Amino acid sequence: MSEKKRKRASHDTGDRPPKKVNIEEPSVEVVKVSFLPDEDELAPIVAFTPGLTLPPNLPLRPYKKPRKNDTSSIGRPKIGESEYLLHTFAHPKIDYIGREEAVGEGQGLLKHYIGIFDERTGKLEVTRARKLVLRGSVRAGKDDGEAQVKGHLGLSARNALGLEFGSKKSQRAIESLSKNAISPLKTGRAAPASSQLSLDPVASAVVSSMAATASSMPTREALQAAVDESKPRPQPNLGAETPTDVYPIDQLVGPGMLRQMTIKEWQDAVESREDILTKSRFVSNRVQKIVPNGDVRKIKTLKYLLFLLEWHGVLVATGKGGGRKVPEREQLREKLGAWGSELIKQVSNRFAEGGRLVSRWQLDNLITHICALALAVDDFTTDVHDIKEDLRLENKDIRKYFREIGAHVVSPTEIERAKLKIGKAEAAAHHLAKLRLPLQFPKMRVLAAKRL
């Protein structure tokens, strides 16, 4: 054992330096440490550059804004009240932005300090510092000639500053521009000012397809005309010069229908001064005034209107989408037999599918025809109250039907109330529908676009 020890001792001898290194002792034996309070927001900045090598002499411009989440300002009010950012776009291709980052658990409470030691006086001054992480990003968009470079140099950098330090309104504007931006086709030469900016293939294909689609799209006027044509109402004569020509009687009644209307019974009753009783409030209130005038065409129109009101009254509700159906033939004969089977058949075929089913569209078409006939009978100014009662509708519904045929629906004036022999309190239930030129139809509703 003693020989092994001697061999090991002899083997270890040599020029190998000892493990402990002699450190030069400082010239100052006592160091005075003092802490500078952070009473000023302009504290030193410790910038970290993970994965970056900054060019020498790169200017960085500081920016300041109030701190949103002030968790690190407890006990240090000044430095915690604000947040700093370093930025530069002096580099030709890369933007450098430094922010205060707190990554990981407890990093938000971590503080950094800087100490400055003066060997001559032996004083060490320590103060609070800000930690900023400096990162680089390639500038979005390439230059398109010198003119575009001068005009748009640093645009992305300014947008980044606006998103970071701008108001909420400016931030929304920058985000909207970024979402809807279309990058131009990058070329090595500057395009002439008179030429349009070229687009990349994807954007060009999108724009061209949009243009082709937009060219084939109907205009708003064409859409309105298509909607008006498909509405359940008699087709108006838009080129009419008088209200009489807007809805001709032959169109409202149908070919040959007036010839089937017998009016001798009404004429005899008026001559003998007998009352004419009908199932319609509208007809009963007007027959004694219209028959003595001797206008045969208007008298027959009034009687055809009476038949439409009675035919509407015998329809049976189906409970499906507001539609109705025509009763069986025996029931029709029992309720409307006095009118004649041929007239019942013609009206049923005109306003019902297969003479049986009356859809919601066909029911509205029937009511608008009745409203147009009421205007023709009353010389294109009628009180909608009687028709409302005959059709058993609400005030808003009957006004809507009259507006659908282009009539103006207004409240009666004081003079008109005197003609109708109604008081001011009763006038709330009475409205006048007037067919005047130009016609006023309900417009197609257009929903406003939502803001982003």
PDB file of C-alpha atoms in Angstrom, residues 145-415:
ATOM      1  CA  GLY A 145     -40.208  50.915 -57.727  1.00  0.00           C
ATOM      2  CA  GLU A 146     -38.621  53.910 -56.061  1.00  0.00           C
ATOM      3  CA  ALA A 147     -41.824  55.958 -56.083  1.00  0.00           C
ATOM      4  CA  GLN A 148     -43.681  53.259 -54.163  1.00  0.00           C
ATOM      5  CA  VAL A 149     -40.761  52.886 -51.745  1.00  0.00           C
ATOM      6  CA  LYS A 150     -40.840  56.579 -50.885  1.00  0.00           C
ATOM      7  CA  GLY A 151     -44.594  56.554 -50.423  1.00  0.00           C
ATOM      8  CA  HIS A 152     -44.981  53.316 -48.458  1.00  0.00           C
ATOM      9  CA  LEU A 153     -41.678  52.926 -46.612  1.00  0.00           C
ATOM     10  CA  GLY A 154     -42.418  51.942 -43.080  1.00  0.00           C
ATOM     11  CA  LEU A 155     -46.170  51.502 -43.642  1.00  0.00           C
ATOM     12  CA  SER A 156     -46.255  48.157 -41.858  1.00  0.00           C
ATOM     13  CA  ALA A 157     -44.196  49.643 -39.039  1.00  0.00           C
ATOM     14  CA  ARG A 158     -46.615  52.518 -38.622  1.00  0.00           C
ATOM     15  CA  ASN A 159     -49.498  50.056 -38.621  1.00  0.00           C
ATOM     16  CA  ALA A 160     -47.766  48.055 -35.886  1.00  0.00           C
ATOM     17  CA  LEU A 161     -47.333  51.224 -33.823  1.00  0.00           C
ATOM     18  CA  GLY A 162     -50.962  52.141 -34.421  1.00  0.00           C
ATOM     19  CA  LEU A 163     -52.146  48.712 -33.248  1.00  0.00           C
ATOM     20  CA  GLU A 164     -49.969  48.975 -30.161  1.00  0.00           C
ATOM     21  CA  PHE A 165     -50.380  52.602 -29.110  1.00  0.00           C
ATOM     22  CA  GLY A 166     -53.273  53.982 -31.209  1.00  0.00           C
ATOM     23  CA  SER A 167     -56.846  54.620 -30.166  1.00  0.00           C
ATOM     24  CA  LYS A 168     -59.544  51.977 -30.518  1.00  0.00           C
ATOM     25  CA  LYS A 169     -60.921  53.688 -33.625  1.00  0.00           C
ATOM     26  CA  SER A 170     -57.539  53.715 -35.374  1.00  0.00           C
ATOM     27  CA  GLN A 171     -56.902  50.090 -34.366  1.00  0.00           C
ATOM     28  CA  ARG A 172     -60.205  48.996 -35.955  1.00  0.00           C
ATOM     29  CA  ALA A 173     -59.352  50.925 -39.126  1.00  0.00           C
ATOM     30  CA  ILE A 174     -55.907  49.291 -39.408  1.00  0.00           C
ATOM     31  CA  GLU A 175     -57.359  45.818 -38.807  1.00  0.00           C
ATOM     32  CA  SER A 176     -60.009  46.406 -41.480  1.00  0.00           C
ATOM     33  CA  LEU A 177     -57.354  47.505 -44.005  1.00  0.00           C
ATOM     34  CA  SER A 178     -55.217  44.474 -43.200  1.00  0.00           C
ATOM     35  CA  LYS A 179     -58.104  42.037 -43.661  1.00  0.00           C
ATOM     36  CA  ASN A 180     -59.279  43.489 -46.971  1.00  0.00           C
ATOM     37  CA  ALA A 181     -55.879  44.204 -48.509  1.00  0.00           C
ATOM     38  CA  ILE A 182     -54.987  42.621 -51.877  1.00  0.00           C
ATOM     39  CA  SER A 183     -51.256  42.418 -52.556  1.00  0.00           C
ATOM     40  CA  PRO A 184     -50.204  43.752 -55.976  1.00  0.00           C
ATOM     41  CA  LEU A 185     -48.073  41.798 -58.397  1.00  0.00           C
ATOM     42  CA  LYS A 186     -44.467  42.489 -57.534  1.00  0.00           C
ATOM     43  CA  THR A 187     -42.322  43.603 -60.464  1.00  0.00           C
ATOM     44  CA  GLY A 188     -38.788  44.831 -60.719  1.00  0.00           C
ATOM     45  CA  ARG A 189     -39.730  48.001 -62.599  1.00  0.00           C
ATOM     46  CA  ALA A 190     -41.912  50.837 -61.457  1.00  0.00           C
ATOM     47  CA  ALA A 191     -45.250  50.902 -63.268  1.00  0.00           C
ATOM     48  CA  PRO A 192     -46.220  54.130 -64.984  1.00  0.00           C
ATOM     49  CA  ALA A 193     -48.576  56.396 -63.064  1.00  0.00           C
ATOM     50  CA  SER A 194     -51.294  56.158 -65.727  1.00  0.00           C
ATOM     51  CA  SER A 195     -51.472  52.362 -65.708  1.00  0.00           C
ATOM     52  CA  GLN A 196     -53.520  50.361 -63.239  1.00  0.00           C
ATOM     53  CA  LEU A 197     -51.810  48.380 -60.495  1.00  0.00           C
ATOM     54  CA  SER A 198     -51.310  44.751 -61.519  1.00  0.00           C
ATOM     55  CA  LEU A 199     -52.636  42.002 -59.299  1.00  0.00           C
ATOM     56  CA  ASP A 200     -51.203  38.608 -58.521  1.00  0.00           C
ATOM     57  CA  PRO A 201     -52.844  35.623 -60.288  1.00  0.00           C
ATOM     58  CA  VAL A 202     -55.107  34.687 -57.360  1.00  0.00           C
ATOM     59  CA  ALA A 203     -56.343  38.248 -56.820  1.00  0.00           C
ATOM     60  CA  SER A 204     -56.765  38.770 -60.557  1.00  0.00           C
ATOM     61  CA  ALA A 205     -58.900  35.622 -60.841  1.00  0.00           C
ATOM     62  CA  VAL A 206     -61.044  36.701 -57.883  1.00  0.00           C
ATOM     63  CA  VAL A 207     -61.556  40.217 -59.265  1.00  0.00           C
ATOM     64  CA  SER A 208     -62.370  38.966 -62.753  1.00  0.00           C
ATOM     65  CA  SER A 209     -64.896  36.452 -61.436  1.00  0.00           C
ATOM     66  CA  MET A 210     -66.479  39.168 -59.292  1.00  0.00           C
ATOM     67  CA  ALA A 211     -66.752  41.458 -62.308  1.00  0.00           C
ATOM     68  CA  ALA A 212     -68.344  38.722 -64.422  1.00  0.00           C
ATOM     69  CA  THR A 213     -70.826  37.888 -61.681  1.00  0.00           C
ATOM     70  CA  ALA A 214     -71.652  41.535 -61.021  1.00  0.00           C
ATOM     71  CA  SER A 215     -72.289  42.221 -64.702  1.00  0.00           C
ATOM     72  CA  SER A 216     -74.886  39.452 -64.859  1.00  0.00           C
ATOM     73  CA  MET A 217     -76.582  40.454 -61.613  1.00  0.00           C
ATOM     74  CA  PRO A 218     -79.945  42.226 -61.978  1.00  0.00           C
ATOM     75  CA  THR A 219     -80.184  45.840 -60.923  1.00  0.00           C
ATOM     76  CA  ARG A 220     -82.229  46.971 -57.952  1.00  0.00           C
ATOM     77  CA  GLU A 221     -84.902  48.299 -60.304  1.00  0.00           C
ATOM     78  CA  ALA A 222     -85.086  44.923 -62.075  1.00  0.00           C
ATOM     79  CA  LEU A 223     -85.398  43.126 -58.737  1.00  0.00           C
ATOM     80  CA  GLN A 224     -88.145  45.511 -57.637  1.00  0.00           C
ATOM     81  CA  ALA A 225     -90.011  44.936 -60.920  1.00  0.00           C
ATOM     82  CA  ALA A 226     -89.741  41.154 -60.509  1.00  0.00           C
ATOM     83  CA  VAL A 227     -91.037  41.378 -56.941  1.00  0.00           C
ATOM     84  CA  ASP A 228     -93.930  43.623 -57.986  1.00  0.00           C
ATOM     85  CA  GLU A 229     -94.906  41.266 -60.796  1.00  0.00           C
ATOM     86  CA  SER A 230     -95.010  38.236 -58.518  1.00  0.00           C
ATOM     87  CA  LYS A 231     -97.104  39.884 -55.805  1.00  0.00           C
ATOM     88  CA  PRO A 232    -100.686  38.663 -55.246  1.00  0.00           C
ATOM     89  CA  ARG A 233    -102.532  41.634 -56.692  1.00  0.00           C
ATOM     90  CA  PRO A 234    -104.059  42.702 -60.016  1.00  0.00           C
ATOM     91  CA  GLN A 235    -101.464  43.911 -62.495  1.00  0.00           C
ATOM     92  CA  PRO A 236    -101.527  47.725 -62.567  1.00  0.00           C
ATOM     93  CA  ASN A 237    -101.199  49.788 -65.717  1.00  0.00           C
ATOM     94  CA  LEU A 238     -98.117  51.833 -64.825  1.00  0.00           C
ATOM     95  CA  GLY A 239     -98.537  53.998 -67.918  1.00  0.00           C
ATOM     96  CA  ALA A 240    -102.037  55.105 -66.946  1.00  0.00           C
ATOM     97  CA  GLU A 241    -102.805  58.816 -67.007  1.00  0.00           C
ATOM     98  CA  THR A 242    -105.951  58.620 -64.853  1.00  0.00           C
ATOM     99  CA  PRO A 243    -106.863  56.411 -61.866  1.00  0.00           C
ATOM    100  CA  THR A 244    -109.608  54.777 -63.974  1.00  0.00           C
ATOM    101  CA  ASP A 245    -107.018  53.260 -66.296  1.00  0.00           C
ATOM    102  CA  VAL A 246    -104.830  51.802 -63.522  1.00  0.00           C
ATOM    103  CA  TYR A 247    -107.146  48.843 -62.835  1.00  0.00           C
ATOM    104  CA  PRO A 248    -109.695  48.518 -65.680  1.00  0.00           C
ATOM    105  CA  ILE A 249    -113.002  46.951 -64.651  1.00  0.00           C
ATOM    106  CA  ASP A 250    -112.758  44.242 -67.321  1.00  0.00           C
ATOM    107  CA  GLN A 251    -109.438  43.127 -65.861  1.00  0.00           C
ATOM    108  CA  LEU A 252    -110.742  43.065 -62.270  1.00  0.00           C
ATOM    109  CA  VAL A 253    -113.988  41.275 -63.099  1.00  0.00           C
ATOM    110  CA  GLY A 254    -112.952  39.045 -65.948  1.00  0.00           C
ATOM    111  CA  PRO A 255    -114.295  38.583 -69.483  1.00  0.00           C
ATOM    112  CA  GLY A 256    -118.035  38.023 -69.690  1.00  0.00           C
ATOM    113  CA  MET A 257    -118.576  38.189 -65.926  1.00  0.00           C
ATOM    114  CA  LEU A 258    -120.521  41.460 -65.893  1.00  0.00           C
ATOM    115  CA  ARG A 259    -123.056  40.068 -68.358  1.00  0.00           C
ATOM    116  CA  GLN A 260    -124.041  37.471 -65.759  1.00  0.00           C
ATOM    117  CA  MET A 261    -124.842  40.147 -63.184  1.00  0.00           C
ATOM    118  CA  THR A 262    -128.629  40.806 -63.070  1.00  0.00           C
ATOM    119  CA  ILE A 263    -129.515  44.149 -61.493  1.00  0.00           C
ATOM    120  CA  LYS A 264    -133.265  44.462 -62.283  1.00  0.00           C
ATOM    121  CA  GLU A 265    -134.182  43.319 -58.794  1.00  0.00           C
ATOM    122  CA  TRP A 266    -132.161  46.168 -57.275  1.00  0.00           C
ATOM    123  CA  GLN A 267    -133.585  48.717 -59.722  1.00  0.00           C
ATOM    124  CA  ASP A 268    -137.172  47.660 -58.977  1.00  0.00           C
ATOM    125  CA  ALA A 269    -136.538  47.862 -55.231  1.00  0.00           C
ATOM    126  CA  VAL A 270    -135.145  51.391 -55.512  1.00  0.00           C
ATOM    127  CA  GLU A 271    -138.078  52.542 -57.664  1.00  0.00           C
ATOM    128  CA  SER A 272    -140.541  51.188 -55.118  1.00  0.00           C
ATOM    129  CA  ARG A 273    -138.445  52.636 -52.303  1.00  0.00           C
ATOM    130  CA  GLU A 274    -137.844  49.290 -50.675  1.00  0.00           C
ATOM    131  CA  ASP A 275    -134.789  48.465 -48.607  1.00  0.00           C
ATOM    132  CA  ILE A 276    -132.121  46.288 -50.226  1.00  0.00           C
ATOM    133  CA  LEU A 277    -130.670  43.912 -47.683  1.00  0.00           C
ATOM    134  CA  THR A 278    -127.320  42.171 -48.393  1.00  0.00           C
ATOM    135  CA  LYS A 279    -124.727  40.237 -46.413  1.00  0.00           C
ATOM    136  CA  SER A 280    -122.155  42.998 -46.966  1.00  0.00           C
ATOM    137  CA  ARG A 281    -121.896  46.210 -44.970  1.00  0.00           C
ATOM    138  CA  PHE A 282    -119.998  47.863 -47.838  1.00  0.00           C
ATOM    139  CA  VAL A 283    -122.658  47.039 -50.473  1.00  0.00           C
ATOM    140  CA  SER A 284    -125.632  47.846 -48.243  1.00  0.00           C
ATOM    141  CA  ASN A 285    -124.275  51.305 -47.451  1.00  0.00           C
ATOM    142  CA  ARG A 286    -123.849  52.181 -51.149  1.00  0.00           C
ATOM    143  CA  VAL A 287    -126.519  50.406 -53.174  1.00  0.00           C
ATOM    144  CA  GLN A 288    -129.215  53.024 -52.435  1.00  0.00           C
ATOM    145  CA  LYS A 289    -126.886  55.758 -53.717  1.00  0.00           C
ATOM    146  CA  ILE A 290    -125.450  54.045 -56.812  1.00  0.00           C
ATOM    147  CA  VAL A 291    -128.590  52.422 -58.318  1.00  0.00           C
ATOM    148  CA  PRO A 292    -130.610  55.667 -58.741  1.00  0.00           C
ATOM    149  CA  ASN A 293    -127.752  57.209 -60.776  1.00  0.00           C
ATOM    150  CA  GLY A 294    -128.420  54.720 -63.571  1.00  0.00           C
ATOM    151  CA  ASP A 295    -124.757  53.783 -64.170  1.00  0.00           C
ATOM    152  CA  VAL A 296    -125.357  50.167 -65.189  1.00  0.00           C
ATOM    153  CA  ARG A 297    -121.649  49.283 -65.363  1.00  0.00           C
ATOM    154  CA  LYS A 298    -121.005  50.500 -61.827  1.00  0.00           C
ATOM    155  CA  ILE A 299    -124.128  48.754 -60.511  1.00  0.00           C
ATOM    156  CA  LYS A 300    -122.988  45.443 -62.012  1.00  0.00           C
ATOM    157  CA  THR A 301    -119.495  45.997 -60.604  1.00  0.00           C
ATOM    158  CA  LEU A 302    -121.016  46.513 -57.151  1.00  0.00           C
ATOM    159  CA  LYS A 303    -123.011  43.287 -57.466  1.00  0.00           C
ATOM    160  CA  TYR A 304    -119.943  41.330 -58.611  1.00  0.00           C
ATOM    161  CA  LEU A 305    -118.122  42.714 -55.569  1.00  0.00           C
ATOM    162  CA  LEU A 306    -120.982  41.445 -53.413  1.00  0.00           C
ATOM    163  CA  PHE A 307    -120.562  37.954 -54.875  1.00  0.00           C
ATOM    164  CA  LEU A 308    -116.796  37.957 -54.192  1.00  0.00           C
ATOM    165  CA  LEU A 309    -117.443  38.958 -50.572  1.00  0.00           C
ATOM    166  CA  GLU A 310    -120.007  36.167 -50.141  1.00  0.00           C
ATOM    167  CA  TRP A 311    -117.688  33.636 -51.844  1.00  0.00           C
ATOM    168  CA  HIS A 312    -114.892  34.716 -49.506  1.00  0.00           C
ATOM    169  CA  GLY A 313    -117.217  34.278 -46.538  1.00  0.00           C
ATOM    170  CA  VAL A 314    -117.982  30.608 -47.270  1.00  0.00           C
ATOM    171  CA  LEU A 315    -114.321  29.535 -47.527  1.00  0.00           C
ATOM    172  CA  VAL A 316    -113.208  27.074 -44.851  1.00  0.00           C
ATOM    173  CA  ALA A 317    -109.929  27.589 -42.989  1.00  0.00           C
ATOM    174  CA  THR A 318    -107.434  24.729 -43.392  1.00  0.00           C
ATOM    175  CA  GLY A 319    -105.045  25.741 -40.616  1.00  0.00           C
ATOM    176  CA  LYS A 320    -102.002  25.297 -42.888  1.00  0.00           C
ATOM    177  CA  GLY A 321    -100.136  28.492 -43.693  1.00  0.00           C
ATOM    178  CA  GLY A 322    -103.245  30.653 -43.558  1.00  0.00           C
ATOM    179  CA  GLY A 323    -104.830  29.000 -46.582  1.00  0.00           C
ATOM    180  CA  ARG A 324    -108.454  27.987 -47.077  1.00  0.00           C
ATOM    181  CA  LYS A 325    -110.509  25.611 -49.158  1.00  0.00           C
ATOM    182  CA  VAL A 326    -113.738  25.800 -51.107  1.00  0.00           C
ATOM    183  CA  PRO A 327    -116.653  23.840 -49.534  1.00  0.00           C
ATOM    184  CA  GLU A 328    -118.142  20.818 -51.236  1.00  0.00           C
ATOM    185  CA  ARG A 329    -120.455  21.362 -54.161  1.00  0.00           C
ATOM    186  CA  GLU A 330    -123.597  20.652 -52.140  1.00  0.00           C
ATOM    187  CA  GLN A 331    -122.611  23.191 -49.494  1.00  0.00           C
ATOM    188  CA  LEU A 332    -121.793  25.778 -52.144  1.00  0.00           C
ATOM    189  CA  ARG A 333    -125.121  25.201 -53.791  1.00  0.00           C
ATOM    190  CA  GLU A 334    -126.853  25.618 -50.465  1.00  0.00           C
ATOM    191  CA  LYS A 335    -125.060  28.879 -49.571  1.00  0.00           C
ATOM    192  CA  LEU A 336    -124.523  30.479 -52.985  1.00  0.00           C
ATOM    193  CA  GLY A 337    -127.138  28.742 -55.133  1.00  0.00           C
ATOM    194  CA  ALA A 338    -128.927  31.971 -55.988  1.00  0.00           C
ATOM    195  CA  TRP A 339    -125.892  33.193 -57.923  1.00  0.00           C
ATOM    196  CA  GLY A 340    -125.859  30.377 -60.448  1.00  0.00           C
ATOM    197  CA  SER A 341    -123.522  27.406 -60.800  1.00  0.00           C
ATOM    198  CA  GLU A 342    -121.646  28.862 -63.795  1.00  0.00           C
ATOM    199  CA  LEU A 343    -120.617  32.011 -61.909  1.00  0.00           C
ATOM    200  CA  ILE A 344    -119.550  29.970 -58.871  1.00  0.00           C
ATOM    201  CA  LYS A 345    -117.438  27.694 -61.063  1.00  0.00           C
ATOM    202  CA  GLN A 346    -115.689  30.563 -62.868  1.00  0.00           C
ATOM    203  CA  VAL A 347    -114.759  32.381 -59.660  1.00  0.00           C
ATOM    204  CA  SER A 348    -113.632  29.147 -57.985  1.00  0.00           C
ATOM    205  CA  ASN A 349    -111.362  28.302 -60.916  1.00  0.00           C
ATOM    206  CA  ARG A 350    -109.936  31.830 -60.932  1.00  0.00           C
ATOM    207  CA  PHE A 351    -109.093  32.171 -57.230  1.00  0.00           C
ATOM    208  CA  ALA A 352    -108.542  28.526 -56.192  1.00  0.00           C
ATOM    209  CA  GLU A 353    -106.206  25.743 -57.302  1.00  0.00           C
ATOM    210  CA  GLY A 354    -108.312  23.202 -59.149  1.00  0.00           C
ATOM    211  CA  GLY A 355    -111.388  25.026 -57.898  1.00  0.00           C
ATOM    212  CA  ARG A 356    -110.803  23.640 -54.401  1.00  0.00           C
ATOM    213  CA  LEU A 357    -107.702  24.846 -52.522  1.00  0.00           C
ATOM    214  CA  VAL A 358    -107.139  28.546 -51.822  1.00  0.00           C
ATOM    215  CA  SER A 359    -103.495  29.113 -50.821  1.00  0.00           C
ATOM    216  CA  ARG A 360    -102.282  32.122 -48.868  1.00  0.00           C
ATOM    217  CA  TRP A 361    -101.102  33.773 -52.093  1.00  0.00           C
ATOM    218  CA  GLN A 362    -104.470  33.217 -53.788  1.00  0.00           C
ATOM    219  CA  LEU A 363    -106.344  34.475 -50.733  1.00  0.00           C
ATOM    220  CA  ASP A 364    -104.287  37.687 -50.774  1.00  0.00           C
ATOM    221  CA  ASN A 365    -104.921  37.965 -54.512  1.00  0.00           C
ATOM    222  CA  LEU A 366    -108.671  37.726 -53.896  1.00  0.00           C
ATOM    223  CA  ILE A 367    -108.585  40.410 -51.184  1.00  0.00           C
ATOM    224  CA  THR A 368    -106.533  42.845 -53.302  1.00  0.00           C
ATOM    225  CA  HIS A 369    -109.048  42.398 -56.154  1.00  0.00           C
ATOM    226  CA  ILE A 370    -111.858  43.214 -53.708  1.00  0.00           C
ATOM    227  CA  CYS A 371    -109.982  46.344 -52.553  1.00  0.00           C
ATOM    228  CA  ALA A 372    -109.467  47.493 -56.157  1.00  0.00           C
ATOM    229  CA  LEU A 373    -113.178  46.974 -56.911  1.00  0.00           C
ATOM    230  CA  ALA A 374    -114.124  48.950 -53.780  1.00  0.00           C
ATOM    231  CA  LEU A 375    -112.005  51.877 -54.999  1.00  0.00           C
ATOM    232  CA  ALA A 376    -113.634  51.700 -58.448  1.00  0.00           C
ATOM    233  CA  VAL A 377    -117.116  51.758 -56.922  1.00  0.00           C
ATOM    234  CA  ASP A 378    -116.307  54.732 -54.626  1.00  0.00           C
ATOM    235  CA  ASP A 379    -114.625  56.803 -57.355  1.00  0.00           C
ATOM    236  CA  PHE A 380    -111.119  55.869 -56.062  1.00  0.00           C
ATOM    237  CA  THR A 381    -111.578  57.250 -52.546  1.00  0.00           C
ATOM    238  CA  THR A 382    -113.104  54.824 -50.062  1.00  0.00           C
ATOM    239  CA  ASP A 383    -113.446  54.352 -46.333  1.00  0.00           C
ATOM    240  CA  VAL A 384    -111.725  51.043 -45.570  1.00  0.00           C
ATOM    241  CA  HIS A 385    -113.861  50.417 -42.466  1.00  0.00           C
ATOM    242  CA  ASP A 386    -116.764  48.671 -44.256  1.00  0.00           C
ATOM    243  CA  ILE A 387    -114.489  46.362 -46.292  1.00  0.00           C
ATOM    244  CA  LYS A 388    -112.559  45.568 -43.120  1.00  0.00           C
ATOM    245  CA  GLU A 389    -115.743  44.483 -41.386  1.00  0.00           C
ATOM    246  CA  ASP A 390    -116.865  42.366 -44.365  1.00  0.00           C
ATOM    247  CA  LEU A 391    -113.491  40.578 -44.596  1.00  0.00           C
ATOM    248  CA  ARG A 392    -113.114  40.362 -40.800  1.00  0.00           C
ATOM    249  CA  LEU A 393    -109.627  41.847 -40.813  1.00  0.00           C
ATOM    250  CA  GLU A 394    -107.694  44.097 -38.470  1.00  0.00           C
ATOM    251  CA  ASN A 395    -107.107  47.780 -39.256  1.00  0.00           C
ATOM    252  CA  LYS A 396    -103.400  47.283 -39.983  1.00  0.00           C
ATOM    253  CA  ASP A 397    -104.122  44.353 -42.316  1.00  0.00           C
ATOM    254  CA  ILE A 398    -106.725  46.112 -44.457  1.00  0.00           C
ATOM    255  CA  ARG A 399    -104.479  49.181 -44.748  1.00  0.00           C
ATOM    256  CA  LYS A 400    -101.668  46.924 -45.893  1.00  0.00           C
ATOM    257  CA  TYR A 401    -103.843  45.398 -48.660  1.00  0.00           C
ATOM    258  CA  PHE A 402    -104.813  48.826 -49.984  1.00  0.00           C
ATOM    259  CA  ARG A 403    -101.180  49.944 -49.978  1.00  0.00           C
ATOM    260  CA  GLU A 404    -100.248  46.836 -51.964  1.00  0.00           C
ATOM    261  CA  ILE A 405    -102.379  48.042 -54.874  1.00  0.00           C
ATOM    262  CA  GLY A 406    -100.719  51.487 -54.816  1.00  0.00           C
ATOM    263  CA  ALA A 407    -103.313  53.432 -52.815  1.00  0.00           C
ATOM    264  CA  HIS A 408    -102.469  56.152 -50.296  1.00  0.00           C
ATOM    265  CA  VAL A 409    -104.024  55.342 -46.914  1.00  0.00           C
ATOM    266  CA  VAL A 410    -104.522  58.402 -44.703  1.00  0.00           C
ATOM    267  CA  SER A 411    -106.619  59.514 -41.754  1.00  0.00           C
ATOM    268  CA  PRO A 412    -109.721  61.544 -42.629  1.00  0.00           C
ATOM    269  CA  THR A 413    -109.572  65.302 -42.304  1.00  0.00           C
ATOM    270  CA  GLU A 414    -112.207  67.357 -40.510  1.00  0.00           C
ATOM    271  CA  ILE A 415    -114.097  67.989 -43.774  1.00  0.00           C
TER     272      ILE A 415
END
